[in-house]
């Protein structure tokens, strides 16, 4: 299993990494990107199973990445979870329109993240 | 000069009168004179004839015709005597005065022996009165005297002519007299007429020169004083009118100046939406000259304004909207219908006459608002990121501590157990305070968006019952925790309302959690009722209550009753301010009734037919 963390804040990436560490019973490989452009490149190169995506980032926003992916859908099964400080209803709606099912606002409870990742990973491993 | 009517009438009267006099006098006098003259001639003829007869008897007997001739010739000279002849008893003319011959007719007469007078007409000779007198009773003969009738006529006509001439002179004199008298009357009348005509033409300075003291003079004087009075009144009114007009013009100019110098744009439309007044600011705002707008429909200034005007013409309330102006500027247009109350009762104007639209350029305010919202958005984002790290790591530490360290500690050591307890408590404090900061950031962002009108409303037909039960579900565990019962009393089959469900749930959650927060014992009750054309929702508690003077303040930002009573309760102090914004945006009202120490009831209303402007100010943010 491969999880890509796209966030311009190093400390947030570190936090997420540590949260994923809590899922030690699962075989998870993590990769990080510090801006939207790098995130998009890594998505195409690494083909991750799950992308934890921030919205407000330099070079390319999370929404733009979603927009590009909506036009050129990835060939593999990839789930996008948006992790953002933008908590307005309008942003959630934009995400829905872009086909993103999971939307978590910062600050979040780590248990929520753990629960969600566990769910997604279990569905994934059941499929395969 | 034209003959005056009065004189003409008098003249006709005089002529008529004189004609009657002429005719009667002529007939009567002529007949009388004729009769007299005839009588006179008859007696004259008879006298002459008798005289001749008595003195001629002997001479005829003597056959002395020469003497007879001389005698009758002598009589011929008497006035009126035309002829004299004497006949003998045989009818033979003895002597006569005819020259040269005796007319045939006379010879016939001579044969008739009859005493008396008869009319005789002799050809080429004339008409005569033939007076016959017998000589010695006809034994000797007869004397004939012919009195000239023509002379009688002549005399009669002569007298008549004299009389008529005199009458004519009197007539002329009468006419002249009448003329002068009529003139004396009609001239001042004419003068008065001219004067009256001048007065009619408002020439009150005109003079009339009549000094007589008769009725005419009296009339003239009355007219003069009347004219003076009218003149005075006229002058007074003229001045008053002039003053009023000047004052009116000044007022109008003053008002026009005010309107034209207003910083805000002003447009006035009639009841059909036709523009009939525009000030300078408005014409600059739309980049159109006044002449391009006056008389046109308000539609030419954009459909938002058209919509606003139509709405305004249907209500007496003030309606407003945002409109686009030229040069990418934004204006706020406020419209109010004009009612007829300032017009007089007689005016045809009835009901709504039109609408006055004021337009303020709010480009700068909008920009400031936008910057403020952007600032708050950025700040809140910037705050959230470190907050995420802090809370996230604390949680991780807490988790690791609980899962990895705690099991390995020897908790039988009471000192260590105490420390562990404290650490757990401290973690909880950090987490709950962190949560409070998160809520505060959310609320600040919320209120700033609500206040700047950049909120998107998700309007749907929703049920108030669902709103209340959803809100209660979210809080039920808190009620259970605190041991306060919460009663829901919702009127069955309430109509649906067009509203933003999530936002209304937010309001009810806020009111319920406030009620819970301030209630230590008793209950909380939430009711919903249909009240005419709106739904009335109330949240009642048996808590500390709100002092009278604080009732309005609590809907302001960062105001809490707790500030005034005791220690600051948990909460952001923005909940009621946000609720107020949400309810008012739905066209409803929110207020509170409370008794200090006994509890409070918060009410809000949601109209069934929502005013349209809820989504007009939304932004795609």
XYZ file of C-alpha atoms in Angstrom:
749
model
C 0.000 0.000 0.000
C 1.244 3.358 -0.932
C 0.093 6.643 0.647
C 1.087 10.005 -0.811
C 1.044 13.013 1.504
C 0.796 16.326 -0.359
C 1.132 19.343 1.949
C 3.356 22.406 1.882
C 3.659 22.397 5.671
C 6.527 20.074 6.745
C 5.151 19.806 10.266
C 1.770 18.677 9.011
C 3.448 16.048 6.829
C 5.417 14.943 9.883
C 2.208 14.741 11.931
C 0.480 12.680 9.285
C 3.509 10.409 9.019
C 3.411 9.840 12.732
C -0.312 9.158 12.585
C 0.250 6.585 9.833
C 2.918 5.070 12.041
C 0.134 4.262 14.420
C -1.170 1.837 11.797
C 1.869 -0.331 12.359
C -0.079 -3.520 11.754
C -0.450 -2.571 8.076
C 2.072 -2.651 5.338
C 2.199 0.989 4.330
C 4.730 2.861 2.267
C 4.570 6.683 2.499
C 5.811 9.284 0.099
C 5.694 13.086 0.494
C 5.311 16.069 -1.781
C 5.714 19.685 -0.583
C 3.711 21.432 -3.300
C 0.919 20.729 -5.746
C 3.090 20.289 -8.804
C 5.346 17.807 -7.103
C 2.243 16.065 -5.809
C 0.839 15.650 -9.320
C 4.183 14.352 -10.605
C 4.417 11.831 -7.770
C 0.852 10.693 -8.340
C 1.696 9.899 -11.970
C 5.079 8.336 -11.133
C 4.320 6.421 -7.960
C 0.674 5.516 -8.578
C -0.296 5.712 -4.859
C -3.376 3.963 -3.457
C -4.330 6.859 -1.237
C -3.536 10.582 -1.602
C -3.840 12.844 1.435
C -4.203 16.198 -0.276
C -4.001 19.749 1.049
C -5.790 22.470 -0.908
C -3.889 25.691 -0.409
C -0.390 24.995 -1.683
C 2.152 26.852 -3.789
C 2.497 26.177 -7.537
C -0.693 24.133 -7.797
C -3.680 23.885 -5.489
C -5.263 20.649 -4.396
C -8.418 21.504 -6.346
C -6.400 21.960 -9.524
C -4.856 18.535 -9.072
C -8.357 17.083 -8.665
C -9.505 18.945 -11.774
C -6.652 17.531 -13.828
C -7.299 14.043 -12.475
C -10.978 14.386 -13.300
C -10.097 15.072 -16.935
C -7.434 12.346 -17.087
C -8.613 9.742 -14.586
C -5.800 7.541 -13.233
C -5.637 4.031 -14.655
C -5.349 2.458 -11.189
C -7.644 2.639 -8.184
C -6.681 5.750 -6.261
C -8.575 7.356 -3.398
C -8.220 11.030 -2.657
C -8.754 12.399 0.865
C -8.707 16.141 1.189
C -7.130 17.458 4.384
C -7.561 21.188 4.513
C -7.953 24.255 6.696
C -10.724 25.430 4.367
C -13.887 24.371 6.130
C -16.564 26.295 4.264
C -19.544 24.507 2.822
C -18.706 25.942 -0.595
C -15.274 24.243 -0.512
C -16.823 20.933 0.459
C -19.207 21.324 -2.423
C -16.368 22.048 -4.847
C -14.653 18.888 -3.637
C -17.822 16.864 -4.180
C -18.176 18.259 -7.670
C -14.588 17.203 -8.384
C -15.439 13.646 -7.334
C -13.691 13.687 -3.973
C -15.574 11.660 -1.394
C -13.506 12.275 1.727
C -13.044 15.723 3.152
C -11.437 16.397 6.534
C -10.930 19.893 7.920
C -7.940 20.955 9.938
C -7.531 20.825 12.836
C -8.621 17.194 12.849
C -8.762 14.470 15.411
C -6.074 11.883 14.792
C -8.521 9.125 15.594
C -10.680 10.279 12.673
C -7.714 9.969 10.326
C -6.715 6.603 11.708
C -10.242 5.303 11.402
C -10.646 6.526 7.833
C -7.274 5.213 6.657
C -7.943 1.882 8.224
C -11.285 1.654 6.485
C -9.888 2.610 3.101
C -6.950 0.258 3.410
C -9.137 -2.620 4.456
C -11.490 -2.135 1.520
C -8.422 -1.994 -0.709
C -6.861 -5.197 0.659
C -10.195 -6.970 0.474
C -10.478 -6.029 -3.186
C -7.046 -7.316 -4.057
C -69.483 110.498 -35.531
C -71.907 107.643 -35.751
C -75.482 108.412 -34.805
C -76.052 107.111 -31.295
C -78.726 104.477 -30.848
C -80.511 106.519 -28.286
C -80.734 109.469 -30.702
C -81.887 107.277 -33.510
C -84.743 105.998 -31.382
C -85.673 109.510 -30.273
C -85.576 110.730 -33.885
C -87.855 107.926 -35.022
C -90.255 108.840 -32.237
C -90.247 112.504 -33.217
C -90.768 111.701 -36.899
C -93.677 109.397 -36.067
C -95.221 112.019 -33.796
C -94.857 114.766 -36.356
C -96.212 112.620 -39.152
C -99.392 112.099 -37.128
C -99.591 115.822 -36.360
C -98.998 116.687 -40.043
C -101.689 114.393 -41.301
C -104.322 115.318 -38.722
C -103.678 119.034 -39.047
C -103.650 118.896 -42.843
C -106.890 116.944 -43.084
C -108.733 118.704 -40.320
C -107.526 122.229 -41.042
C -107.827 121.849 -44.852
C -111.408 120.585 -44.592
C -112.288 123.389 -42.158
C -110.794 126.168 -44.247
C -112.397 124.813 -47.407
C -115.796 124.678 -45.748
C -115.450 128.214 -44.375
C -114.309 129.634 -47.656
C -117.125 127.929 -49.543
C -119.655 129.364 -47.069
C -118.061 132.761 -47.367
C -118.167 132.650 -51.160
C -121.710 131.455 -51.146
C -122.890 134.296 -48.963
C -120.731 136.717 -50.854
C -122.161 135.487 -54.218
C -125.715 135.558 -52.843
C -125.228 139.135 -51.593
C -123.844 140.276 -54.917
C -126.555 138.499 -56.854
C -129.349 139.933 -54.676
C -127.818 143.400 -54.886
C -127.678 143.239 -58.661
C -131.141 141.731 -58.875
C -132.768 144.423 -56.766
C -131.084 147.284 -58.515
C -131.346 145.941 -62.024
C -135.058 145.256 -62.346
C -135.875 148.677 -63.714
C -132.950 148.844 -66.007
C -133.804 145.538 -67.555
C -137.386 146.604 -67.976
C -136.098 149.695 -69.668
C -133.927 147.586 -71.728
C -131.014 149.667 -70.808
C -128.424 146.968 -71.222
C -125.543 149.403 -71.174
C -126.356 150.401 -67.597
C -126.700 146.777 -66.571
C -123.427 146.026 -68.222
C -121.703 148.831 -66.372
C -123.116 147.610 -63.088
C -122.091 143.984 -63.476
C -118.651 144.981 -64.715
C -118.285 146.844 -61.471
C -118.955 143.637 -59.448
C -116.468 141.722 -61.385
C -113.719 143.439 -59.524
C -114.790 141.946 -56.230
C -112.428 139.192 -55.088
C -113.679 135.725 -56.006
C -116.190 136.835 -58.574
C -115.459 135.265 -61.937
C -118.443 136.145 -63.952
C -121.796 137.820 -63.747
C -124.621 137.584 -66.274
C -128.222 138.544 -66.358
C -130.905 136.645 -68.190
C -134.447 137.779 -68.931
C -137.509 135.773 -68.316
C -137.145 134.046 -71.611
C -133.707 132.835 -70.844
C -131.953 135.323 -73.099
C -128.689 136.602 -71.715
C -129.180 140.338 -71.406
C -125.694 141.257 -70.379
C -122.654 139.343 -69.254
C -118.977 139.683 -68.367
C -117.638 136.941 -70.584
C -114.943 138.066 -72.963
C -115.044 137.535 -75.857
C -117.873 134.967 -76.078
C -120.277 133.259 -73.782
C -119.295 129.614 -73.282
C -121.854 127.050 -74.436
C -122.241 125.686 -70.950
C -123.387 129.138 -69.672
C -126.056 129.238 -72.327
C -127.398 125.932 -70.989
C -127.353 127.196 -67.420
C -129.176 130.354 -68.497
C -132.116 128.215 -69.647
C -132.606 126.802 -66.115
C -134.640 129.201 -64.026
C -133.951 128.122 -60.497
C -132.939 130.189 -57.564
C -130.063 128.798 -55.430
C -126.463 127.730 -55.651
C -125.010 124.942 -57.699
C -121.616 123.734 -58.806
C -120.726 124.418 -62.358
C -117.691 123.186 -64.203
C -116.929 125.041 -67.444
C -114.426 123.646 -69.856
C -111.315 125.773 -70.381
C -112.692 128.129 -67.802
C -112.667 126.486 -64.383
C -114.999 125.370 -61.565
C -117.504 127.771 -60.216
C -120.249 128.220 -57.664
C -123.134 129.500 -59.693
C -125.322 131.707 -57.465
C -128.731 132.511 -58.983
C -130.882 135.339 -57.718
C -134.295 136.150 -59.256
C -135.187 139.641 -60.380
C -138.618 140.535 -59.035
C -139.200 136.905 -58.265
C -138.234 135.741 -61.742
C -140.736 137.836 -63.597
C -138.131 139.952 -65.182
C -135.226 137.520 -65.165
C -132.360 136.129 -63.128
C -128.916 137.226 -62.086
C -126.122 134.603 -62.185
C -122.922 135.244 -60.225
C -120.045 132.774 -60.693
C -117.755 132.480 -57.699
C -114.356 130.991 -58.585
C -113.883 127.690 -56.786
C -110.246 127.504 -57.872
C -109.476 130.491 -55.731
C -110.932 128.652 -52.747
C -108.559 125.737 -53.314
C -105.705 128.079 -53.856
C -106.462 129.952 -50.681
C -106.864 126.756 -48.732
C -103.506 125.373 -49.963
C -101.933 128.697 -49.242
C -103.002 128.597 -45.611
C -102.109 124.925 -45.315
C -98.672 125.576 -46.775
C -98.045 128.246 -44.243
C -99.183 126.000 -41.410
C -97.051 123.084 -42.606
C -94.031 125.294 -43.039
C -94.428 126.399 -39.468
C -94.840 122.799 -38.323
C -91.759 121.798 -40.283
C -89.766 124.503 -38.610
C -91.005 123.264 -35.237
C -90.045 119.723 -36.316
C -86.502 120.792 -37.219
C -86.260 122.613 -33.962
C -87.524 119.571 -32.064
C -85.016 117.321 -33.798
C -82.212 119.670 -32.927
C -83.424 119.919 -29.385
C -83.720 116.152 -29.135
C -80.256 115.761 -30.600
C -78.725 117.989 -28.025
C -80.620 116.454 -25.164
C -79.868 112.933 -26.258
C -76.265 113.882 -26.708
C -76.156 115.266 -23.246
C -77.331 111.927 -21.927
C -75.559 109.575 -24.300
C -72.174 111.205 -24.323
C -71.416 110.522 -20.653
C -72.936 107.065 -21.139
C -70.548 106.480 -24.027
C -67.739 107.754 -21.915
C -68.739 105.353 -19.169
C -68.903 102.517 -21.661
C -65.406 103.285 -22.889
C -64.292 103.478 -19.273
C -65.881 100.136 -18.448
C -64.200 98.604 -21.494
C -60.844 99.848 -20.257
C -61.546 98.421 -16.824
C -62.383 95.142 -18.475
C -58.935 95.252 -20.060
C -57.472 95.705 -16.555
C -56.545 99.352 -17.225
C -57.342 100.626 -13.767
C -55.381 103.836 -14.336
C -57.973 105.009 -16.933
C -59.781 108.293 -16.191
C -63.359 109.284 -16.872
C -64.325 112.973 -16.899
C -67.946 113.189 -15.767
C -68.714 115.823 -13.215
C -72.480 116.082 -13.375
C -74.433 115.320 -10.243
C -77.280 113.407 -11.824
C -77.702 109.619 -11.948
C -74.994 109.345 -14.590
C -72.557 111.234 -12.420
C -73.453 108.972 -9.502
C -72.891 105.906 -11.646
C -69.560 107.291 -12.837
C -68.453 107.923 -9.284
C -69.515 104.459 -8.159
C -67.603 102.954 -11.086
C -64.549 105.003 -10.235
C -64.472 103.889 -6.630
C -65.168 100.323 -7.710
C -62.229 100.489 -10.120
C -60.052 101.860 -7.364
C -61.026 99.043 -5.054
C -60.438 96.425 -7.691
C -57.146 98.043 -8.535
C -56.088 97.926 -4.927
C -57.080 94.281 -4.531
C -55.427 93.421 -7.810
C -52.222 95.144 -6.858
C -52.192 93.451 -3.507
C -52.762 90.014 -5.027
C -50.278 90.700 -7.757
C -47.595 91.432 -5.197
C -48.570 88.451 -3.093
C -48.515 86.253 -6.192
C -45.140 87.600 -7.246
C -43.779 86.938 -3.772
C -45.208 83.450 -3.751
C -43.810 82.691 -7.194
C -40.386 83.991 -6.248
C -40.453 81.989 -3.047
C -41.569 78.892 -4.912
C -38.869 79.344 -7.516
C -36.292 79.771 -4.784
C -37.472 76.657 -3.002
C -37.471 74.719 -6.254
C -34.013 75.985 -7.139
C -32.830 75.105 -3.642
C -34.238 71.592 -3.901
C -32.854 71.119 -7.393
C -29.468 72.318 -6.208
C -29.554 69.892 -3.305
C -30.561 67.019 -5.561
C -27.968 67.867 -8.193
C -25.190 68.235 -5.654
C -25.941 65.018 -3.847
C -23.032 62.633 -3.665
C -25.449 59.753 -4.157
C -27.178 59.113 -7.418
C -30.880 59.846 -7.463
C -33.396 58.546 -9.979
C -37.135 59.065 -9.841
C -39.448 56.868 -11.876
C -43.191 57.007 -12.350
C -45.535 54.117 -11.674
C -44.748 52.560 -15.063
C -41.027 52.623 -14.407
C -40.370 55.564 -16.727
C -37.491 57.750 -15.558
C -38.548 61.328 -14.931
C -35.751 62.697 -12.848
C -32.034 62.003 -12.708
C -29.372 63.904 -10.813
C -25.779 64.526 -11.862
C -24.300 61.794 -9.699
C -26.685 59.220 -11.179
C -25.907 60.246 -14.731
C -22.174 59.898 -13.981
C -22.709 56.513 -12.342
C -24.364 55.134 -15.475
C -22.216 57.092 -17.929
C -25.330 58.421 -19.625
C -26.457 61.983 -20.144
C -29.631 63.081 -18.413
C -31.354 63.416 -21.781
C -30.508 59.804 -22.609
C -32.385 58.612 -19.545
C -35.378 60.896 -19.033
C -38.560 59.474 -20.506
C -37.015 56.030 -20.971
C -37.846 52.890 -19.071
C -35.635 52.048 -16.098
C -34.786 48.845 -18.008
C -32.071 50.729 -19.899
C -30.091 50.883 -16.647
C -29.918 47.154 -16.217
C -32.229 44.368 -15.189
C -31.267 44.417 -11.494
C -32.489 47.998 -11.234
C -35.605 47.150 -13.239
C -36.335 44.296 -10.855
C -35.749 46.538 -7.862
C -38.099 49.204 -9.169
C -40.828 46.673 -9.929
C -40.511 45.311 -6.425
C -40.546 48.781 -4.916
C -43.689 49.754 -6.826
C -45.542 46.866 -5.211
C -44.658 47.668 -1.631
C -44.261 50.601 0.661
C -41.147 49.153 2.185
C -37.609 50.153 1.338
C -35.984 47.620 -0.948
C -32.348 47.430 -1.946
C -29.977 45.591 -4.191
C -26.467 45.774 -5.532
C -26.006 46.908 -9.091
C -23.143 47.248 -11.512
C -22.169 50.761 -12.538
C -19.864 51.932 -15.299
C -16.079 51.518 -14.983
C -16.512 48.259 -13.074
C -17.861 50.054 -10.071
C -20.494 48.636 -7.769
C -23.429 50.526 -6.349
C -26.009 49.882 -3.715
C -29.440 50.948 -4.911
C -32.150 51.666 -2.387
C -35.677 52.181 -3.684
C -38.758 53.502 -1.936
C -42.154 53.983 -3.504
C -43.673 57.465 -3.464
C -47.111 57.668 -1.957
C -49.721 60.251 -2.659
C -49.857 61.693 0.849
C -48.101 64.926 -0.141
C -50.626 65.665 -2.862
C -53.878 67.497 -2.312
C -57.163 65.651 -2.049
C -58.264 66.956 -5.441
C -55.170 65.626 -7.154
C -55.813 62.745 -9.489
C -52.843 60.958 -8.037
C -53.850 57.875 -6.089
C -51.826 55.253 -4.276
C -48.268 54.666 -5.395
C -47.043 57.278 -7.856
C -43.610 55.952 -8.581
C -40.359 55.241 -6.867
C -37.292 57.119 -5.708
C -34.026 55.276 -6.135
C -30.875 56.314 -4.331
C -27.615 54.831 -5.531
C -24.438 54.888 -3.530
C -21.107 53.929 -4.986
C -19.953 51.180 -2.640
C -17.026 49.966 -4.731
C -14.597 50.979 -2.023
C -16.679 49.515 0.784
C -17.025 46.315 -1.185
C -13.310 46.221 -1.730
C -12.676 46.825 1.972
C -15.204 44.137 2.799
C -13.578 41.770 0.374
C -10.150 42.501 1.834
C -11.488 42.043 5.342
C -13.026 38.708 4.466
C -9.895 37.670 2.623
C -7.799 38.773 5.564
C -9.906 36.790 7.977
C -9.860 33.787 5.667
C -6.072 33.919 5.390
C -5.585 34.559 9.087
C -7.892 31.741 10.046
C -6.088 29.428 7.647
C -2.747 30.528 8.996
C -4.005 29.914 12.527
C -5.438 26.536 11.726
C -2.203 25.118 10.359
C -0.118 25.516 13.560
C -3.190 24.607 15.575
C -3.452 21.393 13.608
C 0.152 20.580 14.464
C -0.232 21.456 18.121
C -3.442 19.540 18.616
C -2.308 16.671 16.413
C 0.965 16.173 18.219
C -0.630 16.570 21.649
C -3.104 13.920 20.694
C -0.314 11.707 19.459
C 1.605 12.235 22.646
C -1.525 11.491 24.629
C -2.151 8.364 22.582
C 1.430 7.163 22.879
C 1.453 7.962 26.557
C -1.738 6.065 27.151
C -0.909 3.135 24.898
C 2.850 2.749 25.316
C 4.000 4.365 28.550
C 1.100 4.035 30.915
C 0.965 0.214 30.851
C 4.607 0.064 31.774
C 4.297 2.304 34.825
C 3.894 0.994 38.265
C 0.712 2.672 39.330
C 0.840 1.220 42.756
C 3.218 4.061 43.457
C 0.663 6.614 44.649
C 2.868 9.551 43.784
C 3.312 8.310 40.225
C -0.402 7.586 39.934
C -1.150 11.174 40.988
C 1.231 12.522 38.355
C -0.362 10.322 35.699
C -3.767 11.608 36.703
C -2.599 15.192 36.452
C -1.013 14.548 33.071
C -4.278 13.048 31.788
C -6.200 16.042 33.095
C -3.752 18.458 31.518
C -4.035 16.665 28.154
C -7.787 17.056 28.324
C -7.479 20.757 29.132
C -5.127 21.346 26.207
C -7.403 19.428 23.856
C -10.600 21.155 24.947
C -9.035 24.596 24.843
C -7.621 23.748 21.430
C -11.109 22.833 20.375
C -12.358 26.157 21.674
C -9.800 28.010 19.592
C -10.930 25.994 16.578
C -14.562 26.913 17.229
C -13.643 30.547 17.718
C -11.789 30.630 14.427
C -14.758 28.999 12.712
C -17.202 31.449 14.269
C -15.095 34.514 13.461
C -14.833 33.356 9.884
C -18.563 32.661 9.852
C -19.650 36.007 11.236
C -17.293 37.936 8.983
C -18.750 36.172 5.968
C -22.304 36.664 7.175
C -21.704 40.328 7.826
C -20.064 40.939 4.477
C -22.851 39.018 2.762
C -20.490 36.600 1.068
C -22.276 33.500 2.262
C -23.794 31.017 -0.143
C -27.166 29.867 1.046
C -28.289 26.379 0.280
C -32.014 27.032 -0.023
C -34.424 24.126 -0.057
C -37.920 23.258 1.034
C -37.232 21.998 4.513
C -39.164 20.915 7.559
C -38.668 22.833 10.785
C -39.395 19.634 12.685
C -36.341 17.999 11.106
C -34.243 21.037 11.914
C -35.172 20.854 15.591
C -34.824 17.094 15.948
C -31.454 17.107 14.135
C -30.218 19.887 16.391
C -31.434 18.023 19.452
C -29.765 14.783 18.324
C -26.425 16.562 18.074
C -26.769 17.749 21.661
C -28.736 14.968 23.344
C -25.715 13.421 25.011
C -24.816 16.793 26.565
C -28.317 17.071 28.041
C -28.048 13.528 29.371
C -24.614 14.280 30.770
C -25.892 17.310 32.672
C -29.154 15.652 33.644
C -31.393 18.379 32.254
C -34.475 17.177 30.344
C -35.167 18.719 26.926
C -38.801 18.726 25.763
C -39.636 19.127 22.112
C -43.130 20.445 21.330
C -43.626 20.756 17.598
C -47.043 21.552 16.152
C -48.050 18.712 13.798
C -48.093 19.254 10.038
C -46.205 22.538 9.964
C -45.755 23.796 6.406
C -42.362 23.516 4.748
C -40.201 26.595 4.523
C -37.661 27.625 1.950
C -34.463 27.938 3.972
C -30.912 26.736 4.507
C -31.314 23.660 6.680
C -27.737 23.416 7.972
C -27.778 27.083 8.955
C -31.075 26.770 10.822
C -29.757 23.663 12.602
C -26.756 25.809 13.571
C -29.143 28.386 15.085
C -31.195 25.837 17.017
C -28.037 24.071 18.273
C -26.757 27.424 19.417
C -29.958 28.287 21.278
C -30.279 24.813 22.813
C -26.654 24.702 23.926
C -26.945 28.205 25.373
C -30.070 27.149 27.254
C -28.280 24.088 28.568
C -25.179 26.070 29.436
C -27.018 28.494 31.684
C -29.453 26.032 33.255
C -28.410 24.187 36.389
C -31.772 22.700 37.289
C -35.208 22.512 35.746
C -35.673 21.901 32.036
C -35.217 23.176 28.480
C -38.172 23.289 26.125
C -38.193 23.836 22.384
C -41.480 24.697 20.658
C -42.466 25.348 17.057
C -45.792 26.907 16.034
C -47.413 28.287 12.945
C -48.088 31.972 13.539
C -49.996 33.560 10.633
C -47.518 33.641 7.749
C -44.470 32.578 9.680
C -43.164 29.789 11.841
C -42.331 30.744 15.396
C -39.684 28.702 17.178
C -38.972 29.194 20.868
C -36.323 27.770 23.191
C -37.214 28.088 26.833
C -34.962 27.447 29.809
C -35.152 27.734 33.584
C -31.677 29.185 33.889
C -30.169 32.350 35.247
C -32.074 34.708 32.945
C -30.951 37.939 31.356
C -31.125 41.425 32.884
C -33.472 43.752 31.000
C -30.772 46.131 29.776
C -28.670 43.272 28.379
C -31.414 41.842 26.177
C -30.316 43.703 23.086
C -26.594 43.474 23.785
C -26.464 39.698 23.893
C -26.988 39.607 20.130
C -23.848 41.658 19.667
C -20.466 40.069 19.084
C -18.482 38.786 22.063
C -21.237 39.588 24.563
C -22.264 36.979 27.036
C -24.496 37.165 30.020
C -21.751 35.344 31.859
C -19.621 38.463 31.636
C -22.044 40.157 33.926
C -23.017 37.397 36.281
C -20.056 35.249 37.154
C -17.041 33.643 35.599
C -16.859 33.487 31.833
C -18.692 30.428 30.545
C -17.394 28.300 27.746
C -18.217 29.495 24.257
C -17.024 31.924 21.684
C -19.477 34.756 22.381
C -20.407 34.774 18.712
C -23.200 32.231 18.665
C -26.124 34.657 19.063
C -24.570 37.207 16.707
C -24.256 34.471 14.070
C -27.799 33.249 14.769
C -29.138 36.770 14.382
C -27.401 37.141 11.033
C -28.746 33.816 9.809
C -32.340 34.492 10.921
C -32.374 38.007 9.514
C -30.961 36.790 6.221
C -34.012 34.500 6.052
C -36.273 37.491 6.601
C -37.093 36.483 10.150
C -36.587 38.016 13.570
C -34.856 36.834 16.721
C -35.423 38.153 20.239
C -35.505 37.150 23.836
C -37.901 37.409 26.749
C -36.448 36.800 30.139
C -36.870 37.140 33.861
C -33.706 37.319 35.880
C -33.252 34.207 37.984
C -36.250 32.426 36.460
C -35.159 31.730 32.929
C -35.289 32.965 29.361
C -37.235 32.264 26.217
C -35.495 32.857 22.908
C -37.758 33.253 19.879
C -37.098 33.322 16.205
C -39.390 33.432 13.181
C -39.025 32.129 9.658
C -41.483 33.621 7.158
C -43.317 31.121 4.954
C -42.914 33.345 1.907
C -39.349 34.436 2.100
C -38.344 37.819 0.738
C -36.362 37.256 -2.377
C -33.179 39.085 -1.536
C -31.524 36.245 0.356
C -29.395 35.014 -2.463
C -28.861 38.242 -4.281
C -25.792 39.212 -2.344
C -24.111 35.870 -2.523
C -20.671 35.345 -3.775
C -19.088 32.307 -5.313
C -16.437 32.223 -2.671
